[in-house]
Amino acid sequence: MEDMEIDGTEAQPYVLIETGNLPITVGNRPIYTNGRYISKSTPTPLKSTKTGVVYDRRMRYHANIHEEEHHPEDPSRISSIQSMFKAAGCLEKMIPINAREVTKDEVRLVHTDEHWDFVAKTSALSEAQLGKVADDYNSIYVNKETALSARLSCGGVIELCKAVARGDVTNGFANVRPPGHHAEINEPMGFCFFNNVAVAAQCLKRDLKIEKVFILDWDIHHGNGTQKAFYNDPNVVYCSIHRYDNANFYPGDPQAGHTHVGNGPAKGKTINIPWPRPGMHDSDYIYAFNKVVMPIAYEFDPDIVIVSAGFDAAEGDPIGENHVTPAAFGHMTHMLKSLAAGKLVLALEGGYNLDSISNSALACVKVLLGEHPAKLGPIKPSQECVETIYQVIRVQSRYWSCLKPIYIDSAEEKVPGKLVIDIMDMVKLFRTRYLFSKLKMVPAPLAPERLANRFTDLVCCSNDLHCKDVIIFFVHDMADYRADTCATSNLTNLATSYMSDSVYQYIETIINQSYGIVDVDVPPPTNDTQKTDLHDLKDLLIFLWDHFVDYANPKKVVIIGAGRGCRSLMHCINDRDTMIMRSTACVIMVPGNNDPVPTIAKKGDIVNWYFENSLVLLPENHPFWTKKGVKKDSGKCIPVKGLNNMSIHDKLHILRQDIIDYFLQRLTDFIPPRQ
């Protein structure tokens, strides 16, 4: 009896509300007379919002029998949410929709016959056989009630979507499990068996002739199954905001990256917004909505919006590790309500902290019922968010007129009759010429051919390096190139675009001190060099140390790394540790904003030496400061105010005097061992 009360139906069974049972408001055309409008009758109020809800306790029967430990996809997820709806007084305002079992005919719109048979047969398996099935597949558990729960979950989403599409209800929340967005055409995975949202969307198209469906997936995991279901369908947009971590976060599918956009006529209908790390906040999600999700959704102009509403991006979720608040989920729901004449369905996917999912779902339902979302603080997206959205727009601008500027790949420009030169090549040639004309520095000859092809004109050194008692080995990112682009294309206004190189100030000071310098300009990786980039750079730095720095036999050396070169520079230190300890006065590192702080890989004297003779300058918001038990192998790390989210060259500009003063003092104090 208590379970029935949680259902919110006062022990009454769920019934499907028919269209004709709801009040319909009919407006009256006003009459214009004597210079004013008058109504023929009493004005009728606006039609009130009707919000449906799907819930069936039988979906709780799917439970884990294979492990003694608690499984995150717990049956109490949906009962906890339902209890929250009831406690907040929302259930009494919602219209229950029957969660019937999905049919084989409906499932076959997305999945294979074999997949349907596989799920159905699990109800007849022994416990040992069920355990073997779970082991054979990716992140699922199975019991004898799994098939029933999966059919109810999928059928419930279908019924709610149809009720919204017909106008029986305005919007709704499907409080269902098991979830669905990982389920592929012929394979269950990631706690999912039938792809609830994908099957529901196909049913709408077939049965109700719905033309255009917009699916938003805000679950922390990419909905690989949903993406594949519609990758060739130009009438369904699948847009996912998920944690990606360079394809290292579940499901670990490279097709979750932002460059995967759909196929053939459906290009642009798949939109992936892949976060590069955990720890994303409200501002990041709202920024993504404002910049990508809503502009595309308005241009697509869907007939209905379905949300794969996982709440594992919520604050407190142990798997997602993001920090999205209930207020932000409410705001996202509020924005989506403006689409498709308000026809909006939220279908539960993941979310594994009961408090987080319950409060987040409640915030969404309150908005569905007509309440305003709670107030958010100032929207200040992280640098990683802004960069991710920029990359998404670069790709999607080809397919959506609302996204500008349109990015044009240089490969498309390389046609007969056109001279096409990469800006990176122009910048490095100019810099080499400038350093020679102003400071008499010369390009360093490189070998073998592999390094010469990759790094020619990126390494310059003093023309009298062999005569210097002090050599500075400086490895840094290429200069910032700040381009003023046109609003509707990526054409550059040359008159207001410029290169900003803070390293020149250092080089000038070093030359004026009569020191020698080996300067390495580290280029960003390209599609052609991505796989070998770190290996090539490590080999380059070892070559330069052996054939230029150490070969010149200076009395004192200072090593400076800034940006992407820090990691490869540390490889060089690990590889040439004895020689480097003998002659190096200090090592200075300025890693990128989210680059890992490089560490000494060996044990022994090198660890203590590096800690005593290093200075690692980090912004206060660098991920390094969230780690526990920091060790000496990271060097002497110092937080610096005012560096948050800056480019490497902006950091070097601010830190210039501190870095120069530091290495000048260390050179003064350093007593080289006798040769």
XYZ file of C-alpha atoms in Angstrom:
675
model
C 0.000 0.000 0.000
C 2.851 2.353 0.772
C 4.264 1.797 -2.696
C 0.960 2.820 -4.233
C 1.007 6.053 -2.244
C 4.467 6.813 -3.568
C 2.965 6.430 -7.020
C 0.743 9.369 -6.146
C -2.455 7.716 -7.381
C -4.146 6.975 -4.069
C -4.116 3.251 -4.859
C -5.758 3.877 -8.233
C -4.204 2.377 -11.366
C -2.618 4.628 -13.939
C -4.879 5.525 -16.837
C -3.927 7.039 -20.147
C -5.581 10.426 -20.489
C -7.445 10.773 -23.786
C -7.250 14.009 -25.740
C -10.928 14.769 -25.356
C -10.835 14.584 -21.572
C -8.829 17.803 -21.206
C -10.372 21.296 -21.297
C -9.735 23.218 -24.519
C -9.685 26.995 -24.494
C -11.309 28.668 -27.476
C -10.435 32.308 -28.051
C -12.869 34.928 -29.411
C -11.960 37.386 -32.130
C -12.395 40.956 -30.743
C -14.422 43.551 -32.643
C -12.958 46.955 -33.579
C -15.471 49.775 -33.172
C -15.370 53.453 -32.250
C -11.581 53.461 -32.244
C -11.141 50.582 -29.803
C -11.312 46.807 -29.532
C -14.143 45.187 -27.599
C -14.611 41.508 -26.891
C -17.767 39.694 -27.916
C -17.706 37.793 -24.646
C -15.739 37.458 -21.437
C -12.059 36.833 -22.278
C -11.070 33.213 -21.768
C -7.954 32.413 -19.776
C -4.855 30.953 -21.387
C -4.786 27.183 -21.575
C -3.109 25.838 -18.443
C -0.080 23.562 -18.654
C -0.764 19.842 -18.312
C 2.286 17.840 -17.264
C 2.324 14.068 -17.578
C 4.332 11.637 -15.497
C 5.245 8.000 -16.112
C 6.118 5.697 -13.248
C 5.556 2.003 -12.582
C 6.901 0.183 -9.546
C 7.545 -2.894 -11.663
C 10.523 -1.108 -13.179
C 12.139 -1.499 -9.768
C 12.150 -5.299 -10.154
C 15.258 -5.089 -12.361
C 17.980 -5.491 -9.724
C 21.557 -6.670 -9.388
C 21.877 -10.280 -8.202
C 25.481 -10.781 -9.293
C 27.405 -8.741 -6.739
C 27.151 -8.170 -3.019
C 28.281 -4.553 -3.364
C 25.807 -1.782 -4.077
C 25.360 -1.077 -7.784
C 24.957 2.584 -8.832
C 21.993 1.833 -11.144
C 19.825 1.071 -8.138
C 16.040 0.435 -8.186
C 15.556 3.132 -5.574
C 16.595 5.798 -8.104
C 13.071 6.076 -9.509
C 11.237 5.623 -6.194
C 13.413 8.330 -4.640
C 12.501 10.734 -7.449
C 8.813 9.819 -7.200
C 8.849 10.380 -3.437
C 10.423 13.796 -3.983
C 7.695 14.728 -6.484
C 5.043 13.741 -3.971
C 6.660 15.497 -1.004
C 6.927 18.722 -3.016
C 3.222 18.604 -3.950
C 3.960 18.113 -7.633
C 2.377 14.693 -8.183
C -1.096 15.968 -7.432
C -0.665 18.515 -10.218
C 0.590 15.950 -12.761
C -1.332 13.577 -14.995
C -0.279 9.917 -14.744
C 0.449 8.176 -18.041
C 0.352 4.395 -18.306
C 3.723 2.652 -18.565
C 2.753 -0.244 -20.816
C 5.170 -2.782 -22.264
C 6.830 -1.923 -25.556
C 6.032 -4.307 -28.407
C 8.483 -6.200 -30.573
C 7.232 -4.271 -33.592
C 8.127 -0.975 -31.900
C 11.544 -2.128 -30.690
C 12.404 -3.303 -34.220
C 12.276 0.331 -35.369
C 15.726 0.678 -33.720
C 16.957 -2.763 -32.647
C 17.361 -6.097 -34.412
C 15.114 -9.146 -33.956
C 18.063 -10.886 -32.316
C 18.370 -8.109 -29.772
C 14.683 -8.360 -28.850
C 14.985 -12.144 -28.496
C 18.128 -11.824 -26.366
C 16.420 -9.518 -23.854
C 13.219 -11.573 -23.809
C 15.017 -14.868 -23.143
C 16.735 -13.548 -20.013
C 13.515 -14.114 -18.029
C 13.918 -17.886 -18.464
C 17.608 -18.141 -17.524
C 19.004 -19.566 -14.306
C 20.922 -17.375 -11.890
C 24.216 -18.817 -13.117
C 23.255 -18.195 -16.727
C 22.227 -14.634 -15.898
C 25.612 -14.054 -14.305
C 27.371 -15.282 -17.440
C 25.248 -12.993 -19.629
C 26.206 -10.003 -17.473
C 29.881 -10.907 -17.749
C 29.670 -11.243 -21.525
C 28.421 -7.690 -22.069
C 29.653 -4.190 -21.283
C 28.466 -2.851 -17.907
C 25.095 -4.508 -17.434
C 23.457 -6.729 -14.840
C 20.482 -9.021 -15.466
C 17.819 -10.812 -13.438
C 14.582 -12.594 -14.362
C 12.623 -9.312 -14.233
C 15.021 -7.312 -16.408
C 13.093 -7.942 -19.627
C 9.793 -6.808 -18.097
C 11.342 -3.679 -16.560
C 13.072 -2.809 -19.849
C 9.816 -3.233 -21.810
C 7.941 -1.031 -19.338
C 10.685 1.601 -19.374
C 10.672 1.834 -23.158
C 6.887 1.597 -23.478
C 6.418 4.277 -20.845
C 8.590 6.741 -22.742
C 6.678 5.980 -25.948
C 3.300 6.609 -24.312
C 4.405 9.885 -22.749
C 5.900 11.115 -26.025
C 2.692 10.233 -27.870
C 0.547 11.945 -25.235
C 2.626 15.126 -25.614
C 2.687 14.933 -29.410
C -1.119 14.500 -29.586
C -1.708 17.335 -27.151
C -3.165 15.138 -24.409
C -0.615 16.774 -22.123
C 1.685 19.731 -22.752
C 4.886 18.139 -21.508
C 6.007 15.395 -19.180
C 8.604 13.494 -17.181
C 9.235 9.775 -17.699
C 10.553 8.446 -14.392
C 11.808 5.174 -15.837
C 14.544 2.579 -15.593
C 16.575 0.816 -16.858
C 17.955 3.728 -18.884
C 18.410 3.492 -22.632
C 20.801 5.828 -24.438
C 23.798 3.429 -24.497
C 21.790 0.528 -25.968
C 22.932 -0.046 -29.530
C 21.105 -1.690 -32.413
C 22.116 -5.191 -31.391
C 23.848 -4.825 -28.044
C 22.881 -3.847 -24.478
C 25.529 -1.862 -22.622
C 26.071 0.798 -19.975
C 23.081 -0.310 -17.800
C 20.825 -0.003 -20.921
C 18.769 -2.641 -22.792
C 16.329 -0.870 -25.130
C 17.060 2.626 -26.371
C 13.955 4.239 -24.898
C 14.297 7.674 -26.469
C 15.336 6.399 -29.894
C 12.449 3.915 -30.072
C 9.990 6.593 -28.907
C 11.223 9.032 -31.557
C 10.807 6.436 -34.299
C 7.317 5.601 -33.059
C 6.345 9.281 -33.229
C 7.573 9.483 -36.804
C 5.813 6.292 -37.887
C 2.554 6.397 -35.932
C 1.838 10.129 -35.574
C 3.688 11.378 -38.667
C 5.865 13.681 -36.570
C 8.400 15.109 -39.002
C 11.196 16.602 -36.913
C 12.464 15.481 -33.499
C 15.129 17.262 -31.456
C 16.855 14.971 -28.924
C 19.011 16.613 -26.274
C 21.162 14.334 -24.129
C 22.539 16.037 -21.015
C 23.572 12.793 -19.296
C 27.250 12.926 -18.309
C 27.908 10.007 -20.664
C 27.632 10.181 -24.425
C 24.557 8.410 -25.809
C 26.410 6.240 -28.295
C 23.326 4.163 -29.068
C 21.112 7.161 -29.790
C 23.742 8.782 -32.000
C 24.120 5.647 -34.105
C 20.353 5.215 -34.394
C 19.978 8.592 -36.129
C 23.396 9.165 -37.701
C 21.889 9.013 -41.199
C 18.518 10.626 -40.406
C 18.191 14.290 -41.482
C 14.903 14.679 -39.570
C 16.277 13.929 -36.095
C 18.836 16.124 -34.365
C 20.862 14.382 -31.674
C 22.707 16.876 -29.473
C 24.795 15.584 -26.575
C 26.610 17.467 -23.798
C 28.894 14.962 -22.144
C 32.198 14.334 -20.448
C 34.703 13.056 -23.016
C 38.223 13.291 -21.570
C 39.735 12.615 -25.015
C 37.680 9.400 -25.376
C 38.880 8.108 -21.989
C 35.509 8.502 -20.243
C 32.750 5.904 -20.682
C 31.701 4.737 -23.214
C 35.142 5.691 -24.562
C 33.902 6.045 -28.121
C 35.956 8.405 -30.327
C 32.748 9.125 -32.247
C 31.635 11.160 -29.233
C 34.064 13.878 -30.337
C 32.919 17.160 -31.833
C 34.049 16.303 -35.373
C 31.430 13.555 -35.750
C 28.411 15.331 -37.226
C 26.237 12.770 -39.007
C 26.390 11.192 -42.427
C 25.208 12.152 -45.906
C 22.065 14.312 -45.800
C 22.186 14.120 -41.986
C 25.474 16.015 -41.685
C 25.105 18.589 -38.945
C 22.244 16.701 -37.305
C 24.623 15.118 -34.782
C 26.084 17.716 -32.402
C 28.581 16.600 -29.772
C 29.708 18.979 -27.028
C 32.510 16.961 -25.380
C 33.878 18.322 -22.101
C 37.634 17.673 -21.815
C 37.650 17.090 -18.055
C 35.479 16.642 -14.946
C 34.472 19.583 -12.788
C 32.239 21.505 -15.205
C 29.724 23.891 -13.632
C 26.380 25.599 -14.265
C 28.007 28.385 -16.267
C 29.519 25.888 -18.705
C 26.186 24.228 -19.447
C 24.272 27.505 -19.756
C 26.980 28.848 -22.066
C 26.695 25.723 -24.238
C 22.934 26.194 -24.386
C 23.171 29.850 -25.351
C 25.914 29.409 -27.936
C 25.050 26.079 -29.590
C 22.022 24.158 -28.326
C 19.315 26.802 -28.534
C 20.449 28.526 -31.760
C 20.515 25.157 -33.562
C 17.229 24.073 -32.011
C 15.483 27.283 -33.133
C 16.847 26.911 -36.652
C 15.852 23.227 -36.814
C 12.338 24.133 -35.559
C 11.355 20.695 -34.205
C 7.855 19.333 -33.716
C 8.790 17.850 -30.348
C 11.807 17.879 -28.008
C 12.897 14.782 -26.091
C 15.575 15.009 -23.408
C 17.710 12.057 -22.367
C 17.651 13.453 -18.862
C 20.478 11.821 -16.995
C 21.399 13.600 -13.775
C 24.913 12.223 -13.354
C 26.338 15.636 -14.291
C 24.723 16.919 -11.084
C 26.630 18.200 -8.098
C 27.454 15.259 -5.852
C 27.312 12.461 -8.427
C 30.190 10.045 -7.722
C 30.603 8.984 -11.364
C 30.097 12.229 -13.288
C 32.192 14.473 -10.997
C 30.589 17.624 -12.416
C 28.840 20.366 -10.469
C 25.542 21.160 -12.199
C 22.936 22.390 -9.698
C 19.167 21.789 -9.728
C 18.755 25.461 -10.654
C 20.772 24.955 -13.848
C 18.753 21.889 -14.820
C 15.659 24.027 -14.288
C 17.022 26.767 -16.540
C 17.874 24.301 -19.296
C 14.352 22.866 -19.086
C 12.906 26.371 -19.191
C 14.813 27.174 -22.383
C 13.739 23.945 -24.058
C 10.077 24.711 -23.238
C 10.263 27.579 -25.716
C 10.651 25.078 -28.574
C 8.033 23.015 -30.445
C 5.109 24.929 -28.911
C 6.150 23.588 -25.534
C 6.016 19.903 -26.515
C 8.776 18.634 -24.270
C 9.479 15.211 -22.738
C 12.192 14.468 -20.182
C 13.100 10.762 -19.964
C 15.324 9.649 -17.105
C 18.697 8.175 -18.035
C 21.583 8.070 -15.538
C 22.310 9.695 -12.185
C 23.592 7.806 -9.179
C 23.373 10.051 -6.131
C 19.796 9.762 -4.855
C 19.690 13.260 -3.400
C 21.204 14.788 -6.533
C 18.876 13.072 -8.993
C 15.789 13.716 -6.873
C 16.448 17.422 -6.407
C 17.497 17.873 -10.032
C 14.441 16.047 -11.383
C 12.213 18.075 -9.081
C 13.671 21.351 -10.376
C 12.883 20.237 -13.934
C 9.338 19.133 -13.087
C 8.554 22.409 -11.339
C 9.509 24.215 -14.535
C 7.400 21.802 -16.584
C 4.481 22.658 -14.310
C 4.929 26.360 -14.996
C 7.150 27.617 -12.183
C 10.102 29.863 -12.931
C 13.537 28.275 -12.467
C 15.527 29.259 -9.413
C 17.969 32.144 -9.731
C 21.436 31.363 -11.025
C 24.594 33.230 -10.136
C 26.675 35.115 -12.717
C 27.420 33.045 -15.816
C 31.210 32.793 -16.109
C 32.172 29.795 -18.259
C 35.527 28.111 -17.813
C 38.258 28.439 -20.398
C 37.834 24.757 -21.283
C 34.146 25.346 -21.902
C 34.742 28.348 -24.153
C 37.396 26.468 -26.125
C 35.170 23.397 -26.490
C 32.236 25.473 -27.726
C 34.532 27.304 -30.133
C 35.662 24.004 -31.620
C 32.065 22.775 -31.894
C 31.024 25.954 -33.704
C 34.010 25.661 -36.070
C 32.654 22.309 -37.230
C 28.903 22.902 -37.032
C 28.999 26.327 -38.715
C 29.184 24.485 -42.037
C 25.676 23.136 -41.506
C 23.814 25.790 -39.485
C 23.386 29.388 -40.620
C 22.917 30.532 -36.996
C 26.543 29.669 -36.144
C 29.146 32.152 -37.343
C 31.789 32.585 -38.541
C 31.894 29.717 -41.015
C 35.222 27.952 -40.647
C 36.999 27.007 -43.865
C 39.701 24.327 -43.778
C 42.903 25.160 -45.645
C 42.659 21.772 -47.369
C 39.571 23.016 -49.196
C 41.516 26.036 -50.427
C 44.400 24.036 -51.854
C 43.216 23.826 -55.437
C 45.104 24.418 -58.706
C 45.764 28.110 -59.307
C 45.883 29.121 -55.618
C 48.955 29.739 -53.478
C 48.031 28.565 -49.961
C 50.519 29.011 -47.105
C 49.788 28.111 -43.483
C 49.973 31.073 -41.091
C 52.184 28.940 -38.825
C 54.790 28.692 -41.583
C 54.616 32.446 -42.196
C 55.020 33.226 -38.478
C 58.046 30.960 -37.963
C 59.800 32.311 -41.074
C 59.211 35.898 -39.967
C 60.403 35.169 -36.431
C 63.602 33.506 -37.637
C 64.383 36.454 -39.893
C 63.542 38.966 -37.132
C 65.782 37.279 -34.546
C 68.659 37.306 -37.013
C 68.223 40.948 -38.059
C 67.808 42.261 -34.507
C 69.888 39.915 -32.329
C 72.114 38.013 -34.803
C 70.606 34.659 -33.793
C 70.810 31.905 -36.414
C 68.666 28.869 -37.261
C 70.087 25.690 -35.756
C 70.901 22.915 -38.238
C 68.949 19.790 -37.305
C 69.350 16.064 -37.857
C 68.103 13.465 -38.561
C 65.862 14.293 -41.494
C 62.699 13.541 -39.504
C 63.499 16.315 -37.015
C 64.692 18.677 -39.735
C 61.424 18.297 -41.659
C 59.353 18.882 -38.540
C 61.276 21.663 -36.754
C 63.353 23.611 -39.282
C 63.145 27.395 -38.602
C 61.705 26.701 -35.135
C 65.080 26.482 -33.336
C 67.411 29.494 -33.186
C 70.592 29.999 -31.177
C 73.353 32.498 -30.514
C 75.836 32.624 -33.371
C 78.723 32.345 -30.869
C 77.124 29.727 -28.607
C 80.363 27.748 -28.238
C 82.066 30.768 -26.642
C 79.518 31.304 -23.855
C 80.025 30.384 -20.200
C 76.256 30.596 -19.566
C 73.584 29.120 -21.853
C 69.834 29.474 -21.476
C 67.886 26.521 -22.931
C 64.393 28.010 -23.538
C 61.516 25.822 -24.798
C 58.157 27.556 -25.268
C 54.931 27.691 -27.267
C 54.782 29.626 -30.511
C 53.706 33.264 -30.319
C 50.048 34.200 -29.933
C 48.450 35.202 -33.208
C 45.395 37.321 -32.513
C 43.143 37.548 -35.544
C 40.273 39.940 -36.101
C 37.899 37.843 -38.224
C 34.838 38.869 -40.202
C 31.476 38.139 -38.623
C 30.222 35.700 -41.253
C 33.442 33.947 -42.283
C 36.898 33.268 -40.953
C 38.521 35.781 -43.278
C 41.000 37.889 -41.329
C 41.196 41.656 -41.198
C 44.969 41.987 -41.537
C 45.015 45.643 -40.492
C 43.762 44.771 -36.996
C 45.392 41.349 -36.516
C 48.802 40.839 -34.968
C 51.376 38.473 -33.479
C 52.237 38.760 -29.779
C 55.542 37.197 -28.690
C 56.546 37.707 -25.052
C 59.641 35.530 -25.397
C 61.453 38.246 -27.349
C 61.772 40.283 -24.137
C 63.556 37.366 -22.462
C 65.861 36.766 -25.418
C 66.816 40.432 -25.533
C 67.695 40.401 -21.818
C 69.688 37.171 -22.177
C 71.675 38.514 -25.130
C 72.350 41.804 -23.304
C 73.776 39.774 -20.401
C 76.226 38.219 -22.884
C 74.705 34.801 -22.296
C 74.155 32.231 -25.010
C 70.681 30.937 -25.838
C 69.079 27.962 -27.575
C 65.498 29.002 -28.285
C 62.889 26.374 -29.260
C 59.561 27.530 -30.682
C 57.119 24.633 -30.087
C 54.439 24.454 -32.785
C 50.914 23.228 -32.039
C 50.209 19.688 -33.254
C 48.423 19.288 -36.566
C 46.304 16.400 -37.810
C 49.428 15.015 -39.486
C 51.677 15.312 -36.418
C 49.233 14.589 -33.552
C 50.291 10.982 -32.980
C 54.072 11.568 -33.028
C 54.145 15.086 -31.592
C 55.400 14.367 -28.059
C 57.884 11.750 -29.244
C 59.304 14.051 -31.924
C 59.640 16.968 -29.511
C 61.383 14.811 -26.914
C 63.873 13.595 -29.525
C 64.464 17.183 -30.668
C 65.262 18.431 -27.158
C 67.645 15.557 -26.450
C 69.367 16.247 -29.792
C 69.707 19.952 -28.942
C 71.054 19.209 -25.485
C 73.661 16.793 -26.799
C 74.769 18.734 -29.886
C 74.368 22.346 -28.812
C 74.066 22.918 -25.051
C 76.287 20.191 -23.630
C 78.637 20.224 -26.647
C 79.362 23.952 -26.063
C 80.591 22.946 -22.579
C 79.224 25.969 -20.669
C 79.960 26.465 -17.005
C 76.323 27.165 -16.165
C 72.958 26.352 -17.755
C 69.434 27.573 -17.096
C 66.509 25.500 -18.426
C 63.161 27.226 -19.010
C 59.998 25.503 -20.230
C 56.702 27.234 -20.988
C 53.551 25.577 -22.278
C 53.454 22.349 -24.222
C 57.224 21.973 -24.187
C 57.351 21.372 -20.425
C 56.456 17.699 -20.702
C 59.068 16.918 -23.364
C 61.638 19.028 -21.538
C 61.098 16.820 -18.490
C 61.726 13.752 -20.671
C 65.031 15.329 -21.619
C 65.905 15.954 -17.954
C 65.037 12.354 -17.053
C 67.106 11.050 -19.961
C 70.187 13.252 -19.421
C 69.959 13.602 -15.644
C 73.652 13.250 -14.783
C 74.844 15.837 -17.300
C 72.007 18.221 -16.452
C 72.612 18.074 -12.684
C 76.302 18.805 -13.251
C 75.865 22.093 -15.109
C 72.318 23.388 -14.544
C 71.772 26.214 -12.066
C 67.973 25.991 -12.138
C 64.922 24.744 -14.024
C 61.882 26.998 -14.488
C 58.553 25.573 -15.673
C 55.363 27.425 -16.667
C 52.891 24.674 -17.704
C 49.678 25.339 -19.627
C 46.438 25.996 -17.782
C 45.343 22.366 -17.668
C 48.529 20.597 -18.681
C 49.721 18.099 -16.083
C 52.698 19.262 -14.070
C 55.640 17.185 -15.399
C 57.420 15.002 -12.877
C 60.790 13.341 -12.445
C 60.407 9.710 -13.514
C 63.492 8.358 -11.750
C 64.339 7.763 -8.122
C 67.434 8.853 -6.292
C 69.450 12.083 -6.282
C 67.660 13.577 -9.276
C 64.407 13.955 -7.295
C 65.991 15.983 -4.484
C 68.093 17.939 -6.959
C 65.059 18.884 -9.033
C 63.043 19.942 -6.007
C 65.858 22.135 -4.692
C 66.661 23.715 -8.060
C 63.289 24.119 -9.735
C 60.563 26.748 -9.828
C 57.165 25.677 -11.197
C 54.791 28.630 -11.593
C 51.090 27.762 -11.734
C 47.826 29.721 -11.779
C 45.730 29.412 -8.641
C 43.018 27.446 -10.484
C 45.380 24.861 -11.981
C 44.144 21.263 -11.379
C 47.452 20.509 -9.647
C 46.224 22.241 -6.498
C 43.323 19.792 -6.122
C 45.685 16.835 -5.755
C 46.507 15.324 -2.404
C 49.942 14.281 -1.263
C 52.041 16.381 -3.640
C 55.555 14.933 -3.931
C 58.992 16.355 -4.591
C 59.109 14.878 -8.087
C 56.798 17.688 -9.258
C 59.385 20.293 -8.289
C 58.900 23.406 -6.180
C 55.388 24.481 -7.252
C 54.231 28.022 -6.509
C 50.685 29.415 -7.001
C 50.681 32.821 -8.696
C 47.773 35.250 -8.526
C 46.456 36.778 -11.709
C 47.406 33.970 -14.100
C 44.067 32.150 -14.306
C 43.053 31.206 -17.859
C 45.815 33.222 -19.513
C 47.745 32.180 -22.611
C 51.359 31.111 -22.136
C 52.689 34.327 -23.681
C 50.480 36.493 -21.466
C 51.804 34.581 -18.454
C 55.393 34.990 -19.597
C 54.824 38.724 -19.991
C 53.524 39.083 -16.423
C 56.184 36.771 -14.955
C 59.112 38.188 -16.923
C 60.813 40.177 -14.194
C 60.281 37.483 -11.548
C 61.684 34.753 -13.801
C 64.688 36.815 -14.893
C 65.477 37.917 -11.329
C 65.221 34.295 -10.184
C 67.597 32.790 -12.725
C 70.077 35.679 -12.425
C 70.264 35.074 -8.684
C 70.587 31.306 -9.161
C 73.400 31.842 -11.656
C 75.173 34.033 -9.123
C 74.791 31.449 -6.353
C 75.585 28.391 -8.474
C 79.073 26.974 -8.114
C 79.750 24.503 -10.919
C 81.726 21.374 -10.077
C 85.318 21.239 -11.200
C 85.711 19.948 -14.731
